[in-house]
Short mmCIF file of N, CA and C in Angstrom, two decimals:
data_model
loop_
_atom_site.label_atom_id
_atom_site.label_comp_id
_atom_site.label_asym_id
_atom_site.label_seq_id
_atom_site.Cartn_x
_atom_site.Cartn_y
_atom_site.Cartn_z
N MET A 6 -46.11 -38.49 16.29
CA MET A 6 -45.29 -38.83 17.51
C MET A 6 -46.37 -39.88 18.37
N SER A 7 -47.16 -40.46 17.67
CA SER A 7 -47.91 -41.65 18.20
C SER A 7 -47.07 -42.86 18.54
N ASP A 8 -46.02 -43.14 17.79
CA ASP A 8 -45.51 -44.16 18.09
C ASP A 8 -43.94 -44.05 19.02
N LEU A 9 -44.39 -43.25 20.12
CA LEU A 9 -43.24 -43.11 21.13
C LEU A 9 -43.48 -44.31 22.08
N HIS A 10 -42.29 -44.68 22.77
CA HIS A 10 -42.13 -45.63 23.68
C HIS A 10 -43.24 -45.49 24.73
N SER A 11 -43.65 -46.65 25.37
CA SER A 11 -44.69 -46.59 26.13
C SER A 11 -44.28 -45.86 27.60
N ALA A 12 -43.00 -46.09 27.89
CA ALA A 12 -42.29 -45.56 29.03
C ALA A 12 -42.01 -43.91 29.04
N ALA A 13 -42.21 -43.44 27.87
CA ALA A 13 -41.88 -42.06 27.77
C ALA A 13 -43.02 -41.25 28.16
N PRO A 14 -42.61 -40.04 28.58
CA PRO A 14 -43.56 -39.16 29.25
C PRO A 14 -44.75 -38.62 28.10
N HIS A 15 -45.85 -38.28 28.49
CA HIS A 15 -46.81 -37.92 27.36
C HIS A 15 -46.46 -36.25 27.00
N HIS A 16 -45.88 -35.69 27.76
CA HIS A 16 -45.84 -34.10 27.62
C HIS A 16 -44.29 -33.82 27.28
N LEU A 17 -43.66 -34.40 26.01
CA LEU A 17 -42.37 -34.07 25.66
C LEU A 17 -42.56 -32.64 24.87
N PRO A 18 -41.18 -32.01 24.94
CA PRO A 18 -41.07 -30.78 24.22
C PRO A 18 -41.08 -31.04 22.57
N GLY A 19 -41.55 -29.95 21.86
CA GLY A 19 -41.61 -30.23 20.42
C GLY A 19 -40.55 -30.49 19.60
N PHE A 20 -39.36 -30.23 20.22
CA PHE A 20 -38.04 -30.62 19.58
C PHE A 20 -37.66 -31.98 19.72
N ILE A 21 -38.16 -32.86 20.45
CA ILE A 21 -37.88 -34.02 20.52
C ILE A 21 -38.65 -34.91 19.40
N THR A 22 -37.97 -35.51 18.54
CA THR A 22 -38.57 -36.14 17.43
C THR A 22 -38.68 -37.76 17.67
N ALA A 23 -39.54 -38.40 17.08
CA ALA A 23 -39.74 -39.68 17.05
C ALA A 23 -38.56 -40.40 16.18
N PRO A 24 -38.32 -41.73 16.28
CA PRO A 24 -37.27 -42.21 15.57
C PRO A 24 -37.70 -42.51 13.96
N ASP A 25 -36.71 -42.13 13.21
CA ASP A 25 -36.77 -42.17 11.84
C ASP A 25 -37.72 -40.97 11.34
N ASP A 26 -37.73 -39.82 12.12
CA ASP A 26 -38.55 -38.44 11.63
C ASP A 26 -37.19 -37.57 11.50
N THR A 27 -37.56 -36.46 10.85
CA THR A 27 -36.32 -35.40 10.52
C THR A 27 -36.45 -34.68 11.79
N ASP A 28 -35.16 -34.32 12.04
CA ASP A 28 -34.95 -33.35 13.30
C ASP A 28 -34.84 -32.01 12.70
N ILE A 29 -35.94 -31.35 12.82
CA ILE A 29 -36.05 -29.94 12.22
C ILE A 29 -35.10 -28.93 12.82
N LEU A 30 -35.08 -29.05 14.27
CA LEU A 30 -34.29 -28.23 15.13
C LEU A 30 -32.76 -28.28 14.67
N MET A 31 -32.13 -29.44 14.63
CA MET A 31 -30.85 -29.66 14.06
C MET A 31 -30.59 -29.15 12.51
N LEU A 32 -31.70 -29.27 11.83
CA LEU A 32 -31.45 -28.51 10.50
C LEU A 32 -31.38 -27.18 10.58
N VAL A 33 -32.11 -26.46 11.40
CA VAL A 33 -32.26 -25.00 11.57
C VAL A 33 -30.98 -24.48 12.16
N VAL A 34 -30.58 -25.23 13.11
CA VAL A 34 -29.40 -24.76 13.89
C VAL A 34 -28.14 -25.06 12.81
N GLY A 35 -28.12 -25.94 12.04
CA GLY A 35 -26.97 -26.12 11.16
C GLY A 35 -26.79 -25.22 10.09
N ILE A 36 -28.09 -24.69 9.72
CA ILE A 36 -28.27 -23.61 8.60
C ILE A 36 -27.56 -22.35 9.18
N ILE A 37 -28.07 -22.07 10.53
CA ILE A 37 -27.75 -20.77 11.03
C ILE A 37 -26.15 -20.92 11.26
N LEU A 38 -25.57 -22.05 11.87
CA LEU A 38 -24.21 -22.13 12.10
C LEU A 38 -23.37 -21.94 10.89
N ILE A 39 -23.72 -22.66 9.72
CA ILE A 39 -23.09 -22.40 8.40
C ILE A 39 -23.22 -20.83 8.19
N GLY A 40 -24.46 -20.25 8.24
CA GLY A 40 -24.50 -18.75 7.80
C GLY A 40 -23.68 -18.00 8.66
N ALA A 41 -23.71 -18.30 9.98
CA ALA A 41 -22.72 -17.50 10.75
C ALA A 41 -21.49 -17.57 10.75
N VAL A 42 -20.76 -18.74 10.25
CA VAL A 42 -19.35 -18.99 10.01
C VAL A 42 -19.12 -18.17 8.87
N LEU A 43 -19.96 -18.25 7.71
CA LEU A 43 -19.61 -17.47 6.46
C LEU A 43 -19.64 -15.94 6.72
N LEU A 44 -20.65 -15.51 7.48
CA LEU A 44 -20.74 -14.10 7.66
C LEU A 44 -19.36 -13.52 8.61
N VAL A 45 -19.43 -14.22 9.75
CA VAL A 45 -18.05 -13.96 10.49
C VAL A 45 -16.70 -14.02 9.75
N GLY A 46 -16.64 -14.95 8.82
CA GLY A 46 -15.35 -15.09 8.03
C GLY A 46 -15.40 -13.90 7.03
N ASN A 47 -16.33 -13.64 6.32
CA ASN A 47 -16.44 -12.44 5.48
C ASN A 47 -16.13 -11.26 6.16
N PHE A 48 -16.63 -11.01 7.28
CA PHE A 48 -16.17 -9.63 8.08
C PHE A 48 -14.86 -9.74 8.51
N TYR A 49 -14.20 -10.84 8.95
CA TYR A 49 -12.77 -11.06 9.23
C TYR A 49 -11.81 -10.57 8.05
N LEU A 50 -12.20 -11.15 6.90
CA LEU A 50 -11.43 -10.98 5.83
C LEU A 50 -11.46 -9.39 5.29
N HIS A 51 -12.68 -8.96 5.67
CA HIS A 51 -13.00 -7.57 5.12
C HIS A 51 -12.14 -6.42 6.17
N LEU A 52 -12.09 -7.00 7.44
CA LEU A 52 -11.32 -6.23 8.28
C LEU A 52 -9.78 -6.17 8.14
N HIS A 53 -9.61 -7.50 7.67
CA HIS A 53 -8.22 -7.84 7.49
C HIS A 53 -7.47 -7.19 6.20
N THR A 54 -8.37 -6.82 5.38
CA THR A 54 -7.74 -6.16 4.13
C THR A 54 -8.06 -4.63 4.26
N MET A 55 -8.37 -4.04 5.57
CA MET A 55 -8.59 -2.62 5.54
C MET A 55 -7.31 -1.88 5.34
N PRO A 56 -6.11 -2.30 5.90
CA PRO A 56 -4.90 -1.65 5.54
C PRO A 56 -4.51 -1.48 4.12
N GLU A 57 -4.94 -2.57 3.28
CA GLU A 57 -4.75 -2.65 1.85
C GLU A 57 -5.58 -1.52 1.04
N ARG A 58 -6.95 -1.74 1.53
CA ARG A 58 -7.88 -0.55 0.95
C ARG A 58 -7.35 0.73 1.20
N MET A 59 -6.96 0.96 2.20
CA MET A 59 -6.46 2.22 2.84
C MET A 59 -5.27 2.77 1.94
N ALA A 60 -4.19 1.97 1.73
CA ALA A 60 -3.04 2.23 1.03
C ALA A 60 -3.17 2.01 -0.53
N HIS A 61 -4.24 1.69 -0.84
CA HIS A 61 -4.28 1.62 -2.44
C HIS A 61 -4.45 2.89 -2.93
N LYS A 62 -4.66 3.91 -2.43
CA LYS A 62 -4.73 5.33 -2.97
C LYS A 62 -3.28 5.86 -2.90
N SER A 63 -2.38 5.42 -2.12
CA SER A 63 -1.10 6.00 -2.05
C SER A 63 -0.17 5.44 -2.96
N GLN A 64 1.14 5.52 -2.77
CA GLN A 64 2.25 5.41 -3.73
C GLN A 64 2.22 3.76 -3.84
N LYS A 65 2.71 3.49 -4.94
CA LYS A 65 2.96 1.85 -5.24
C LYS A 65 3.68 1.05 -4.29
N PHE A 66 4.84 1.78 -4.02
CA PHE A 66 5.93 1.15 -3.01
C PHE A 66 5.15 1.02 -1.58
N GLN A 67 4.47 1.95 -1.17
CA GLN A 67 3.81 1.80 0.23
C GLN A 67 2.71 0.72 0.04
N PHE A 68 1.93 0.82 -1.03
CA PHE A 68 0.90 -0.21 -1.17
C PHE A 68 1.50 -1.73 -1.00
N GLU A 69 2.54 -1.78 -1.95
CA GLU A 69 3.24 -3.27 -1.85
C GLU A 69 3.58 -3.71 -0.50
N ILE A 70 4.30 -2.68 0.49
CA ILE A 70 4.88 -3.10 1.68
C ILE A 70 3.47 -3.36 2.53
N VAL A 71 2.46 -2.51 2.51
CA VAL A 71 1.31 -2.78 3.37
C VAL A 71 0.60 -4.13 2.98
N ALA A 72 0.45 -4.37 1.61
CA ALA A 72 0.00 -5.66 1.23
C ALA A 72 0.84 -7.03 1.87
N MET A 73 2.18 -6.71 1.87
CA MET A 73 3.01 -7.95 2.08
C MET A 73 2.78 -8.10 3.75
N LEU A 74 2.76 -7.00 4.48
CA LEU A 74 2.54 -7.09 5.87
C LEU A 74 1.23 -7.81 6.18
N GLY A 75 0.14 -7.50 5.24
CA GLY A 75 -1.10 -8.15 5.54
C GLY A 75 -1.06 -9.59 5.27
N LEU A 76 -0.31 -9.81 4.29
CA LEU A 76 -0.22 -11.48 3.91
C LEU A 76 0.65 -12.18 5.17
N LEU A 77 1.69 -11.50 5.52
CA LEU A 77 2.47 -12.07 6.78
C LEU A 77 1.36 -12.21 7.94
N ALA A 78 0.65 -11.19 8.27
CA ALA A 78 -0.18 -11.21 9.47
C ALA A 78 -1.32 -12.35 9.17
N LEU A 79 -1.69 -12.64 7.81
CA LEU A 79 -2.83 -13.52 7.49
C LEU A 79 -2.02 -14.95 7.87
N PHE A 80 -0.99 -15.21 7.07
CA PHE A 80 -0.43 -16.54 7.25
C PHE A 80 0.39 -17.14 8.66
N THR A 81 0.74 -15.78 9.24
CA THR A 81 1.58 -16.42 10.59
C THR A 81 0.59 -16.10 11.73
N HIS A 82 -0.45 -15.59 11.56
CA HIS A 82 -1.31 -15.11 12.85
C HIS A 82 -0.61 -14.28 13.75
N ASN A 83 0.47 -13.32 13.24
CA ASN A 83 1.00 -12.41 14.18
C ASN A 83 0.31 -11.15 13.68
N HIS A 84 -0.39 -10.53 14.71
CA HIS A 84 -1.17 -9.26 14.65
C HIS A 84 -0.53 -8.14 14.56
N LEU A 85 0.97 -8.38 14.99
CA LEU A 85 1.89 -7.12 14.90
C LEU A 85 2.24 -6.70 13.53
N PHE A 86 2.28 -7.43 12.59
CA PHE A 86 2.21 -7.29 11.21
C PHE A 86 0.93 -6.28 10.76
N TRP A 87 -0.13 -6.87 11.11
CA TRP A 87 -1.21 -6.15 10.59
C TRP A 87 -1.29 -4.69 11.22
N VAL A 88 -1.06 -4.55 12.41
CA VAL A 88 -0.87 -3.31 13.05
C VAL A 88 0.34 -2.28 12.30
N ILE A 89 1.33 -2.83 12.08
CA ILE A 89 2.35 -2.03 11.52
C ILE A 89 1.66 -1.59 10.11
N GLY A 90 1.01 -2.55 9.32
CA GLY A 90 0.64 -2.29 7.97
C GLY A 90 -0.41 -1.20 8.13
N LEU A 91 -1.23 -1.27 9.25
CA LEU A 91 -2.33 -0.22 9.45
C LEU A 91 -1.73 1.04 9.64
N PHE A 92 -0.73 1.15 10.56
CA PHE A 92 -0.17 2.47 10.57
C PHE A 92 0.47 3.04 9.38
N LEU A 93 1.24 2.17 8.82
CA LEU A 93 1.98 2.63 7.37
C LEU A 93 0.89 2.88 6.43
N ALA A 94 -0.39 2.53 6.37
CA ALA A 94 -1.32 2.93 5.63
C ALA A 94 -2.00 4.17 5.82
N MET A 95 -1.88 4.63 7.28
CA MET A 95 -2.52 5.83 7.72
C MET A 95 -1.75 6.88 7.39
N ILE A 96 -0.25 6.87 7.44
CA ILE A 96 0.53 7.86 7.28
C ILE A 96 0.78 7.97 5.89
N ASP A 97 1.13 9.24 5.26
CA ASP A 97 1.42 9.64 3.96
C ASP A 97 3.03 9.82 3.93
N LEU A 98 3.49 9.03 3.10
CA LEU A 98 5.12 8.86 3.06
C LEU A 98 5.36 10.17 2.06
N PRO A 99 6.36 10.96 2.24
CA PRO A 99 6.66 12.04 1.24
C PRO A 99 7.24 11.56 0.06
N ASP A 100 7.17 12.20 -1.02
CA ASP A 100 7.47 11.81 -2.34
C ASP A 100 9.00 12.39 -2.64
N PHE A 101 9.79 11.38 -2.33
CA PHE A 101 11.30 11.98 -2.61
C PHE A 101 11.87 11.77 -4.00
N SER A 102 11.37 10.86 -4.61
CA SER A 102 11.67 10.37 -6.15
C SER A 102 11.40 11.50 -6.99
N THR A 103 10.43 12.42 -7.10
CA THR A 103 10.13 13.24 -7.96
C THR A 103 11.00 14.60 -7.72
N PRO A 104 11.39 15.00 -6.60
CA PRO A 104 12.38 16.09 -6.60
C PRO A 104 13.84 15.71 -7.06
N LEU A 105 14.02 14.41 -6.33
CA LEU A 105 15.52 13.98 -6.96
C LEU A 105 15.67 13.93 -8.46
N ARG A 106 14.52 13.26 -9.18
CA ARG A 106 14.46 13.21 -10.53
C ARG A 106 14.55 14.49 -11.28
N LYS A 107 14.01 15.47 -10.67
CA LYS A 107 13.92 16.86 -11.42
C LYS A 107 15.35 17.43 -11.16
N ILE A 108 16.09 16.98 -10.02
CA ILE A 108 17.51 17.61 -9.85
C ILE A 108 18.40 16.96 -10.70
N ALA A 109 18.06 15.66 -11.02
CA ALA A 109 19.08 14.91 -11.92
C ALA A 109 18.87 15.30 -13.30
N ARG A 110 17.59 15.77 -13.74
CA ARG A 110 17.48 16.11 -15.10
C ARG A 110 18.06 17.53 -15.38
N ALA A 111 18.02 18.41 -14.15
CA ALA A 111 18.40 19.58 -14.20
C ALA A 111 19.95 19.55 -14.31
N VAL A 112 20.46 18.60 -13.52
CA VAL A 112 22.08 18.65 -13.81
C VAL A 112 22.53 18.09 -15.06
N GLU A 113 21.87 17.14 -15.73
CA GLU A 113 21.98 16.50 -17.00
C GLU A 113 22.01 17.67 -17.97
N LYS A 114 20.92 18.60 -17.70
CA LYS A 114 20.63 19.71 -18.59
C LYS A 114 21.75 20.70 -18.74
N MET A 115 22.33 21.10 -17.38
CA MET A 115 23.44 21.86 -17.08
C MET A 115 24.49 21.57 -17.94
N ALA A 116 24.75 20.04 -17.71
CA ALA A 116 25.92 19.53 -18.27
C ALA A 116 26.01 19.31 -19.68
N GLY A 117 24.85 19.52 -20.29
CA GLY A 117 24.89 19.31 -21.96
C GLY A 117 24.65 18.00 -22.10
N VAL A 118 24.41 17.03 -21.30
CA VAL A 118 24.32 15.55 -21.56
C VAL A 118 22.72 15.49 -22.22
N ALA A 119 22.77 14.75 -23.32
CA ALA A 119 21.39 14.33 -23.96
C ALA A 119 20.55 13.76 -22.83
N LEU A 120 19.47 14.35 -22.93
CA LEU A 120 18.37 13.85 -21.86
C LEU A 120 17.62 12.67 -22.34
N GLU A 121 17.47 11.82 -21.40
CA GLU A 121 16.81 10.50 -21.82
C GLU A 121 15.40 10.82 -21.29
N PRO A 122 14.49 10.31 -22.16
CA PRO A 122 13.08 10.38 -21.88
C PRO A 122 12.84 9.64 -20.44
N ASP A 123 11.94 10.61 -19.87
CA ASP A 123 11.58 9.89 -18.35
C ASP A 123 10.30 8.99 -18.49
N ALA A 124 10.25 7.92 -17.83
CA ALA A 124 9.34 6.90 -17.91
C ALA A 124 8.04 7.61 -17.27
N THR A 125 8.16 8.28 -16.24
CA THR A 125 7.21 8.99 -15.56
C THR A 125 6.52 10.01 -16.20
N ASP A 126 7.13 10.71 -16.88
CA ASP A 126 6.71 11.94 -17.91
C ASP A 126 5.46 11.48 -18.95
N ALA A 127 4.46 12.21 -19.17
CA ALA A 127 3.41 12.09 -20.25
C ALA A 127 4.42 11.84 -21.44
N PRO A 128 3.93 10.89 -22.22
CA PRO A 128 4.44 11.06 -23.70
C PRO A 128 3.94 12.09 -24.40
N SER A 129 4.96 12.98 -25.09
CA SER A 129 4.49 14.01 -25.83
C SER A 129 4.78 13.44 -27.43
N HIS A 130 3.66 14.11 -28.14
CA HIS A 130 3.52 13.69 -29.53
C HIS A 130 4.38 14.48 -30.38
N ALA A 131 4.97 15.68 -29.76
CA ALA A 131 5.86 16.52 -30.37
C ALA A 131 7.31 15.85 -30.49
N ALA A 132 8.08 16.07 -31.61
CA ALA A 132 9.23 15.70 -31.54
C ALA A 132 10.28 16.26 -30.42
N PRO A 133 11.24 15.59 -30.01
CA PRO A 133 11.89 16.03 -28.95
C PRO A 133 12.93 16.83 -29.53
N HIS A 134 13.18 18.03 -28.76
CA HIS A 134 14.13 19.01 -29.11
C HIS A 134 15.31 19.10 -28.40
N ALA A 135 16.41 19.23 -29.14
CA ALA A 135 17.73 19.57 -28.43
C ALA A 135 17.87 20.81 -27.63
N ALA A 136 18.84 20.81 -26.76
CA ALA A 136 18.99 22.15 -25.97
C ALA A 136 19.25 23.41 -26.89
N ASN A 137 18.77 24.37 -26.59
CA ASN A 137 19.15 25.50 -27.24
C ASN A 137 20.46 25.99 -27.09
N THR A 138 21.19 26.44 -28.20
CA THR A 138 22.59 26.94 -28.13
C THR A 138 22.69 28.19 -26.95
N SER A 139 21.58 29.11 -26.99
CA SER A 139 21.74 29.91 -25.86
C SER A 139 21.76 29.41 -24.60
N ASP A 140 20.95 28.19 -24.33
CA ASP A 140 21.05 27.63 -22.94
C ASP A 140 22.47 27.02 -22.82
N VAL A 141 22.98 26.53 -23.66
CA VAL A 141 24.35 25.89 -23.45
C VAL A 141 25.34 26.96 -23.35
N MET A 142 25.28 28.01 -23.91
CA MET A 142 26.16 29.36 -23.59
C MET A 142 25.87 29.84 -22.42
N LYS A 143 24.59 29.91 -21.84
CA LYS A 143 24.45 30.48 -20.26
C LYS A 143 25.17 29.50 -19.48
N THR A 144 25.03 28.20 -19.49
CA THR A 144 25.47 27.25 -18.79
C THR A 144 26.86 27.34 -18.87
N SER A 145 27.71 27.38 -19.85
CA SER A 145 29.05 27.39 -19.79
C SER A 145 29.36 28.67 -19.11
N ALA A 146 28.80 29.74 -19.34
CA ALA A 146 29.15 31.06 -18.80
C ALA A 146 29.21 30.93 -17.29
N ALA A 147 28.01 30.44 -17.00
CA ALA A 147 27.86 30.27 -15.53
C ALA A 147 28.92 29.35 -14.76
N VAL A 148 29.45 28.30 -15.59
CA VAL A 148 30.31 27.24 -15.05
C VAL A 148 31.81 27.94 -15.19
N ASP A 149 32.09 28.88 -16.03
CA ASP A 149 33.20 29.70 -15.93
C ASP A 149 33.33 30.65 -14.79
N GLU A 150 31.97 31.32 -14.62
CA GLU A 150 32.07 32.28 -13.42
C GLU A 150 32.35 31.50 -12.34
N ILE A 151 31.82 30.35 -11.96
CA ILE A 151 32.20 29.59 -10.62
C ILE A 151 33.57 29.09 -10.71
N LYS A 152 33.95 28.77 -11.61
CA LYS A 152 35.45 28.24 -11.66
C LYS A 152 36.25 29.61 -11.32
N SER A 153 36.09 30.67 -11.91
CA SER A 153 36.87 31.85 -11.53
C SER A 153 36.78 32.28 -10.18
N ARG A 154 35.34 32.13 -9.62
CA ARG A 154 35.40 32.40 -8.17
C ARG A 154 36.21 31.60 -7.26
N ILE A 155 36.17 30.27 -7.62
CA ILE A 155 36.77 29.33 -6.83
C ILE A 155 38.31 29.45 -6.92
N GLU A 156 38.93 29.73 -8.05
CA GLU A 156 40.20 29.94 -8.29
C GLU A 156 40.79 31.30 -7.45
N ARG A 157 39.84 32.35 -7.52
CA ARG A 157 40.18 33.59 -6.71
C ARG A 157 40.27 33.27 -5.30
N ASP A 158 39.32 32.70 -4.86
CA ASP A 158 39.03 32.23 -3.34
C ASP A 158 40.37 31.45 -2.87
N LEU A 159 40.80 30.58 -3.80
CA LEU A 159 41.99 29.77 -3.34
C LEU A 159 43.04 30.61 -3.46
N LYS A 160 43.26 31.48 -4.03
CA LYS A 160 44.41 32.28 -4.20
C LYS A 160 44.35 33.22 -3.02
N ARG A 161 43.22 33.65 -2.67
CA ARG A 161 43.28 34.55 -1.29
C ARG A 161 43.43 33.59 -0.03
N GLY A 162 42.99 32.28 -0.17
CA GLY A 162 43.01 31.48 1.01
C GLY A 162 41.85 31.46 1.90
N THR A 163 40.59 32.02 1.45
CA THR A 163 39.38 32.18 1.97
C THR A 163 38.33 31.30 1.48
N PRO A 164 37.63 31.01 2.40
CA PRO A 164 36.39 29.92 1.88
C PRO A 164 35.61 30.69 0.86
N GLY A 165 34.60 30.19 0.26
CA GLY A 165 33.78 30.86 -0.66
C GLY A 165 32.89 31.83 -0.14
N ASN A 166 32.11 31.58 0.84
CA ASN A 166 31.10 32.65 1.45
C ASN A 166 31.63 33.33 2.63
N ALA A 167 32.87 33.23 2.85
CA ALA A 167 33.20 34.02 4.10
C ALA A 167 33.59 35.53 3.85
#
């Protein structure tokens, strides 16, 4: 600091540097600024992916919808997509496919149609077996009984359960 201008006051603050000296304050502030930007950006992205992390444990279809809403919110800066994704991740959607699949397999079994292996079932190492003849006989007997009830009700002109 000995080469200051002669018109400069003698009691200058420590952050004022002489010409051709390194400005330490600017370097410290620059490093703090870069660190703060990285920390805030990391926090923002962590917060932004919260709905996807919540929906990761749910069904695949629900996770894909939440992930798409998150991407839309990120690229369009429309926060409504993020809020919808958060609400969708918080609720548990009921599983409709498993009961419907079971009903379809039961109807195929009653009809005597050869059952196709289900992709969601665990693969069994045993050889697949055909429907027992007793099962087929029970099914055909039940179908014949239902047909006779329907014909009887049609002759009477009354509905089935009246």
